[in-house]
mmCIF file with all atom_site columns, C-alpha atoms in Angstrom:
data_model
loop_
_atom_site.group_PDB
_atom_site.id
_atom_site.type_symbol
_atom_site.label_atom_id
_atom_site.label_alt_id
_atom_site.label_comp_id
_atom_site.label_asym_id
_atom_site.label_entity_id
_atom_site.label_seq_id
_atom_site.pdbx_PDB_ins_code
_atom_site.Cartn_x
_atom_site.Cartn_y
_atom_site.Cartn_z
_atom_site.occupancy
_atom_site.B_iso_or_equiv
_atom_site.pdbx_formal_charge
_atom_site.auth_seq_id
_atom_site.auth_comp_id
_atom_site.auth_asym_id
_atom_site.auth_atom_id
_atom_site.pdbx_PDB_model_num
ATOM 1   C CA . UNK A 1 1   ? 7.541  30.814 23.685  1.00 0.00 ? 1   UNK A CA 1
ATOM 2   C CA . UNK A 1 2   ? 7.206  28.310 26.529  1.00 0.00 ? 2   UNK A CA 1
ATOM 3   C CA . UNK A 1 3   ? 9.310  25.020 27.101  1.00 0.00 ? 3   UNK A CA 1
ATOM 4   C CA . UNK A 1 4   ? 6.735  22.898 25.255  1.00 0.00 ? 4   UNK A CA 1
ATOM 5   C CA . UNK A 1 5   ? 6.920  25.132 22.232  1.00 0.00 ? 5   UNK A CA 1
ATOM 6   C CA . UNK A 1 6   ? 10.704 25.320 21.951  1.00 0.00 ? 6   UNK A CA 1
ATOM 7   C CA . UNK A 1 7   ? 12.034 23.547 18.893  1.00 0.00 ? 7   UNK A CA 1
ATOM 8   C CA . UNK A 1 8   ? 14.358 20.510 19.199  1.00 0.00 ? 8   UNK A CA 1
ATOM 9   C CA . UNK A 1 9   ? 17.579 21.088 17.327  1.00 0.00 ? 9   UNK A CA 1
ATOM 10  C CA . UNK A 1 10  ? 19.354 18.050 16.070  1.00 0.00 ? 10  UNK A CA 1
ATOM 11  C CA . UNK A 1 11  ? 21.925 17.089 13.307  1.00 0.00 ? 11  UNK A CA 1
ATOM 12  C CA . UNK A 1 12  ? 20.003 16.859 10.026  1.00 0.00 ? 12  UNK A CA 1
ATOM 13  C CA . UNK A 1 13  ? 21.002 15.680 6.582   1.00 0.00 ? 13  UNK A CA 1
ATOM 14  C CA . UNK A 1 14  ? 19.642 18.655 4.750   1.00 0.00 ? 14  UNK A CA 1
ATOM 15  C CA . UNK A 1 15  ? 19.312 17.105 1.151   1.00 0.00 ? 15  UNK A CA 1
ATOM 16  C CA . UNK A 1 16  ? 17.256 14.204 2.691   1.00 0.00 ? 16  UNK A CA 1
ATOM 17  C CA . UNK A 1 17  ? 14.976 16.607 4.702   1.00 0.00 ? 17  UNK A CA 1
ATOM 18  C CA . UNK A 1 18  ? 14.480 18.771 1.692   1.00 0.00 ? 18  UNK A CA 1
ATOM 19  C CA . UNK A 1 19  ? 13.970 15.857 -0.761  1.00 0.00 ? 19  UNK A CA 1
ATOM 20  C CA . UNK A 1 20  ? 11.349 14.382 1.458   1.00 0.00 ? 20  UNK A CA 1
ATOM 21  C CA . UNK A 1 21  ? 9.388  17.695 1.498   1.00 0.00 ? 21  UNK A CA 1
ATOM 22  C CA . UNK A 1 22  ? 9.610  17.907 -2.325  1.00 0.00 ? 22  UNK A CA 1
ATOM 23  C CA . UNK A 1 23  ? 8.351  14.230 -2.659  1.00 0.00 ? 23  UNK A CA 1
ATOM 24  C CA . UNK A 1 24  ? 5.223  15.239 -0.559  1.00 0.00 ? 24  UNK A CA 1
ATOM 25  C CA . UNK A 1 25  ? 4.648  18.455 -2.680  1.00 0.00 ? 25  UNK A CA 1
ATOM 26  C CA . UNK A 1 26  ? 4.950  16.777 -6.110  1.00 0.00 ? 26  UNK A CA 1
ATOM 27  C CA . UNK A 1 27  ? 1.257  15.952 -6.249  1.00 0.00 ? 27  UNK A CA 1
ATOM 28  C CA . UNK A 1 28  ? 0.233  19.567 -5.521  1.00 0.00 ? 28  UNK A CA 1
ATOM 29  C CA . UNK A 1 29  ? 2.757  20.827 -8.205  1.00 0.00 ? 29  UNK A CA 1
ATOM 30  C CA . UNK A 1 30  ? 1.351  18.372 -10.822 1.00 0.00 ? 30  UNK A CA 1
ATOM 31  C CA . UNK A 1 31  ? -2.260 19.258 -9.909  1.00 0.00 ? 31  UNK A CA 1
ATOM 32  C CA . UNK A 1 32  ? -1.217 22.874 -10.703 1.00 0.00 ? 32  UNK A CA 1
ATOM 33  C CA . UNK A 1 33  ? 0.484  21.781 -13.870 1.00 0.00 ? 33  UNK A CA 1
ATOM 34  C CA . UNK A 1 34  ? 3.862  23.034 -12.648 1.00 0.00 ? 34  UNK A CA 1
ATOM 35  C CA . UNK A 1 35  ? 7.132  21.112 -12.997 1.00 0.00 ? 35  UNK A CA 1
ATOM 36  C CA . UNK A 1 36  ? 9.054  20.664 -9.740  1.00 0.00 ? 36  UNK A CA 1
ATOM 37  C CA . UNK A 1 37  ? 12.577 19.458 -9.716  1.00 0.00 ? 37  UNK A CA 1
ATOM 38  C CA . UNK A 1 38  ? 14.928 18.806 -6.989  1.00 0.00 ? 38  UNK A CA 1
ATOM 39  C CA . UNK A 1 39  ? 18.860 18.221 -6.808  1.00 0.00 ? 39  UNK A CA 1
ATOM 40  C CA . UNK A 1 40  ? 20.780 17.936 -3.671  1.00 0.00 ? 40  UNK A CA 1
ATOM 41  C CA . UNK A 1 41  ? 24.307 17.729 -2.334  1.00 0.00 ? 41  UNK A CA 1
ATOM 42  C CA . UNK A 1 42  ? 24.698 15.879 0.947   1.00 0.00 ? 42  UNK A CA 1
ATOM 43  C CA . UNK A 1 43  ? 25.418 18.370 3.889   1.00 0.00 ? 43  UNK A CA 1
ATOM 44  C CA . UNK A 1 44  ? 24.537 18.390 7.358   1.00 0.00 ? 44  UNK A CA 1
ATOM 45  C CA . UNK A 1 45  ? 22.938 21.212 9.568   1.00 0.00 ? 45  UNK A CA 1
ATOM 46  C CA . UNK A 1 46  ? 21.963 21.471 13.157  1.00 0.00 ? 46  UNK A CA 1
ATOM 47  C CA . UNK A 1 47  ? 18.340 22.502 13.394  1.00 0.00 ? 47  UNK A CA 1
ATOM 48  C CA . UNK A 1 48  ? 14.723 21.734 14.114  1.00 0.00 ? 48  UNK A CA 1
ATOM 49  C CA . UNK A 1 49  ? 13.409 19.100 11.624  1.00 0.00 ? 49  UNK A CA 1
ATOM 50  C CA . UNK A 1 50  ? 9.752  20.454 12.020  1.00 0.00 ? 50  UNK A CA 1
ATOM 51  C CA . UNK A 1 51  ? 10.684 24.016 11.480  1.00 0.00 ? 51  UNK A CA 1
ATOM 52  C CA . UNK A 1 52  ? 13.026 23.539 8.636   1.00 0.00 ? 52  UNK A CA 1
ATOM 53  C CA . UNK A 1 53  ? 10.373 21.288 6.872   1.00 0.00 ? 53  UNK A CA 1
ATOM 54  C CA . UNK A 1 54  ? 7.890  24.190 7.461   1.00 0.00 ? 54  UNK A CA 1
ATOM 55  C CA . UNK A 1 55  ? 10.376 26.648 5.658   1.00 0.00 ? 55  UNK A CA 1
ATOM 56  C CA . UNK A 1 56  ? 10.512 24.239 2.581   1.00 0.00 ? 56  UNK A CA 1
ATOM 57  C CA . UNK A 1 57  ? 6.764  23.617 2.564   1.00 0.00 ? 57  UNK A CA 1
ATOM 58  C CA . UNK A 1 58  ? 6.032  27.418 2.820   1.00 0.00 ? 58  UNK A CA 1
ATOM 59  C CA . UNK A 1 59  ? 8.420  28.442 0.189   1.00 0.00 ? 59  UNK A CA 1
ATOM 60  C CA . UNK A 1 60  ? 7.509  25.712 -2.369  1.00 0.00 ? 60  UNK A CA 1
ATOM 61  C CA . UNK A 1 61  ? 3.773  26.175 -1.753  1.00 0.00 ? 61  UNK A CA 1
ATOM 62  C CA . UNK A 1 62  ? 4.114  29.948 -2.398  1.00 0.00 ? 62  UNK A CA 1
ATOM 63  C CA . UNK A 1 63  ? 6.087  29.238 -5.587  1.00 0.00 ? 63  UNK A CA 1
ATOM 64  C CA . UNK A 1 64  ? 3.208  26.962 -6.688  1.00 0.00 ? 64  UNK A CA 1
ATOM 65  C CA . UNK A 1 65  ? 0.623  29.676 -5.666  1.00 0.00 ? 65  UNK A CA 1
ATOM 66  C CA . UNK A 1 66  ? 2.415  32.525 -7.424  1.00 0.00 ? 66  UNK A CA 1
ATOM 67  C CA . UNK A 1 67  ? 3.232  30.419 -10.501 1.00 0.00 ? 67  UNK A CA 1
ATOM 68  C CA . UNK A 1 68  ? 1.387  29.852 -13.727 1.00 0.00 ? 68  UNK A CA 1
ATOM 69  C CA . UNK A 1 69  ? 0.175  26.809 -15.403 1.00 0.00 ? 69  UNK A CA 1
ATOM 70  C CA . UNK A 1 70  ? 3.069  25.126 -17.164 1.00 0.00 ? 70  UNK A CA 1
ATOM 71  C CA . UNK A 1 71  ? 5.460  26.947 -14.887 1.00 0.00 ? 71  UNK A CA 1
ATOM 72  C CA . UNK A 1 72  ? 8.709  25.415 -13.324 1.00 0.00 ? 72  UNK A CA 1
ATOM 73  C CA . UNK A 1 73  ? 10.167 25.288 -9.699  1.00 0.00 ? 73  UNK A CA 1
ATOM 74  C CA . UNK A 1 74  ? 13.681 24.228 -9.121  1.00 0.00 ? 74  UNK A CA 1
ATOM 75  C CA . UNK A 1 75  ? 14.692 23.177 -5.649  1.00 0.00 ? 75  UNK A CA 1
ATOM 76  C CA . UNK A 1 76  ? 18.541 22.681 -4.918  1.00 0.00 ? 76  UNK A CA 1
ATOM 77  C CA . UNK A 1 77  ? 20.477 22.029 -1.888  1.00 0.00 ? 77  UNK A CA 1
ATOM 78  C CA . UNK A 1 78  ? 24.284 22.830 -2.344  1.00 0.00 ? 78  UNK A CA 1
ATOM 79  C CA . UNK A 1 79  ? 27.293 23.825 -0.244  1.00 0.00 ? 79  UNK A CA 1
ATOM 80  C CA . UNK A 1 80  ? 29.382 26.424 -2.189  1.00 0.00 ? 80  UNK A CA 1
ATOM 81  C CA . UNK A 1 81  ? 28.637 29.219 0.211   1.00 0.00 ? 81  UNK A CA 1
ATOM 82  C CA . UNK A 1 82  ? 27.760 26.993 3.237   1.00 0.00 ? 82  UNK A CA 1
ATOM 83  C CA . UNK A 1 83  ? 24.810 24.739 3.451   1.00 0.00 ? 83  UNK A CA 1
ATOM 84  C CA . UNK A 1 84  ? 22.105 26.413 1.279   1.00 0.00 ? 84  UNK A CA 1
ATOM 85  C CA . UNK A 1 85  ? 18.561 25.689 0.150   1.00 0.00 ? 85  UNK A CA 1
ATOM 86  C CA . UNK A 1 86  ? 17.512 27.332 -3.090  1.00 0.00 ? 86  UNK A CA 1
ATOM 87  C CA . UNK A 1 87  ? 13.893 27.589 -4.280  1.00 0.00 ? 87  UNK A CA 1
ATOM 88  C CA . UNK A 1 88  ? 13.556 29.174 -7.659  1.00 0.00 ? 88  UNK A CA 1
ATOM 89  C CA . UNK A 1 89  ? 10.618 29.733 -9.932  1.00 0.00 ? 89  UNK A CA 1
ATOM 90  C CA . UNK A 1 90  ? 9.645  31.339 -13.064 1.00 0.00 ? 90  UNK A CA 1
ATOM 91  C CA . UNK A 1 91  ? 6.233  32.589 -12.019 1.00 0.00 ? 91  UNK A CA 1
ATOM 92  C CA . UNK A 1 92  ? 4.961  36.094 -11.380 1.00 0.00 ? 92  UNK A CA 1
ATOM 93  C CA . UNK A 1 93  ? 6.868  36.770 -8.182  1.00 0.00 ? 93  UNK A CA 1
ATOM 94  C CA . UNK A 1 94  ? 6.011  36.665 -4.618  1.00 0.00 ? 94  UNK A CA 1
ATOM 95  C CA . UNK A 1 95  ? 4.924  39.729 -2.883  1.00 0.00 ? 95  UNK A CA 1
ATOM 96  C CA . UNK A 1 96  ? 7.578  40.821 -0.065  1.00 0.00 ? 96  UNK A CA 1
ATOM 97  C CA . UNK A 1 97  ? 4.558  41.485 2.272   1.00 0.00 ? 97  UNK A CA 1
ATOM 98  C CA . UNK A 1 98  ? 3.238  37.994 2.156   1.00 0.00 ? 98  UNK A CA 1
ATOM 99  C CA . UNK A 1 99  ? 2.796  36.740 5.706   1.00 0.00 ? 99  UNK A CA 1
ATOM 100 C CA . UNK A 1 100 ? 4.344  33.461 4.867   1.00 0.00 ? 100 UNK A CA 1
ATOM 101 C CA . UNK A 1 101 ? 7.635  35.170 4.110   1.00 0.00 ? 101 UNK A CA 1
ATOM 102 C CA . UNK A 1 102 ? 7.689  36.762 7.620   1.00 0.00 ? 102 UNK A CA 1
ATOM 103 C CA . UNK A 1 103 ? 7.103  33.391 9.233   1.00 0.00 ? 103 UNK A CA 1
ATOM 104 C CA . UNK A 1 104 ? 9.793  31.885 7.264   1.00 0.00 ? 104 UNK A CA 1
ATOM 105 C CA . UNK A 1 105 ? 12.191 34.688 8.044   1.00 0.00 ? 105 UNK A CA 1
ATOM 106 C CA . UNK A 1 106 ? 11.456 34.116 11.643  1.00 0.00 ? 106 UNK A CA 1
ATOM 107 C CA . UNK A 1 107 ? 12.341 30.477 11.544  1.00 0.00 ? 107 UNK A CA 1
ATOM 108 C CA . UNK A 1 108 ? 15.437 31.124 9.544   1.00 0.00 ? 108 UNK A CA 1
ATOM 109 C CA . UNK A 1 109 ? 16.693 33.530 12.088  1.00 0.00 ? 109 UNK A CA 1
ATOM 110 C CA . UNK A 1 110 ? 15.898 31.129 14.813  1.00 0.00 ? 110 UNK A CA 1
ATOM 111 C CA . UNK A 1 111 ? 18.623 28.757 13.009  1.00 0.00 ? 111 UNK A CA 1
ATOM 112 C CA . UNK A 1 112 ? 21.087 31.684 12.864  1.00 0.00 ? 112 UNK A CA 1
ATOM 113 C CA . UNK A 1 113 ? 20.826 31.460 9.048   1.00 0.00 ? 113 UNK A CA 1
ATOM 114 C CA . UNK A 1 114 ? 19.980 34.074 6.438   1.00 0.00 ? 114 UNK A CA 1
ATOM 115 C CA . UNK A 1 115 ? 16.907 34.245 4.052   1.00 0.00 ? 115 UNK A CA 1
ATOM 116 C CA . UNK A 1 116 ? 18.152 35.890 0.813   1.00 0.00 ? 116 UNK A CA 1
ATOM 117 C CA . UNK A 1 117 ? 15.406 36.907 -1.695  1.00 0.00 ? 117 UNK A CA 1
ATOM 118 C CA . UNK A 1 118 ? 15.455 37.713 -5.282  1.00 0.00 ? 118 UNK A CA 1
ATOM 119 C CA . UNK A 1 119 ? 12.043 38.643 -6.181  1.00 0.00 ? 119 UNK A CA 1
ATOM 120 C CA . UNK A 1 120 ? 11.524 39.831 -9.662  1.00 0.00 ? 120 UNK A CA 1
ATOM 121 C CA . UNK A 1 121 ? 7.747  40.732 -9.635  1.00 0.00 ? 121 UNK A CA 1
ATOM 122 C CA . UNK A 1 122 ? 6.713  39.676 -13.151 1.00 0.00 ? 122 UNK A CA 1
ATOM 123 C CA . UNK A 1 123 ? 9.880  37.524 -13.681 1.00 0.00 ? 123 UNK A CA 1
ATOM 124 C CA . UNK A 1 124 ? 9.964  34.829 -10.966 1.00 0.00 ? 124 UNK A CA 1
ATOM 125 C CA . UNK A 1 125 ? 11.495 34.604 -7.465  1.00 0.00 ? 125 UNK A CA 1
ATOM 126 C CA . UNK A 1 126 ? 14.438 32.976 -5.677  1.00 0.00 ? 126 UNK A CA 1
ATOM 127 C CA . UNK A 1 127 ? 14.756 32.278 -2.189  1.00 0.00 ? 127 UNK A CA 1
ATOM 128 C CA . UNK A 1 128 ? 17.759 31.064 -0.414  1.00 0.00 ? 128 UNK A CA 1
ATOM 129 C CA . UNK A 1 129 ? 18.295 29.920 3.110   1.00 0.00 ? 129 UNK A CA 1
ATOM 130 C CA . UNK A 1 130 ? 22.151 29.990 3.827   1.00 0.00 ? 130 UNK A CA 1
ATOM 131 C CA . UNK A 1 131 ? 23.288 28.269 6.989   1.00 0.00 ? 131 UNK A CA 1
#
């Protein structure tokens, strides 16, 4: 990675960042007839806005892709175990080998955070990014 590609880290209000992403993805979810809900506690993290937006977009778009018509996606930002983004769905599950998950994991590790997955193939998925 050269200097031009290095992410710029700054203080970010995580709930606002995730909420803005969800607003942009709402139309895509509605088009797929999937309910997308968001709730967020205020919390700050130090990170790359562009990279963290990419994480949220990729995980929510995957939840839309692997969901079914009439499905649900719940996105939360909370602080009980440190600042956390949770993206949970009731779809058919996301394959672990999906290249998007590898990309997300790389970005999460760059932020010295953890990606925790609970992937019930046939029973939905939950992805947590814990800072």
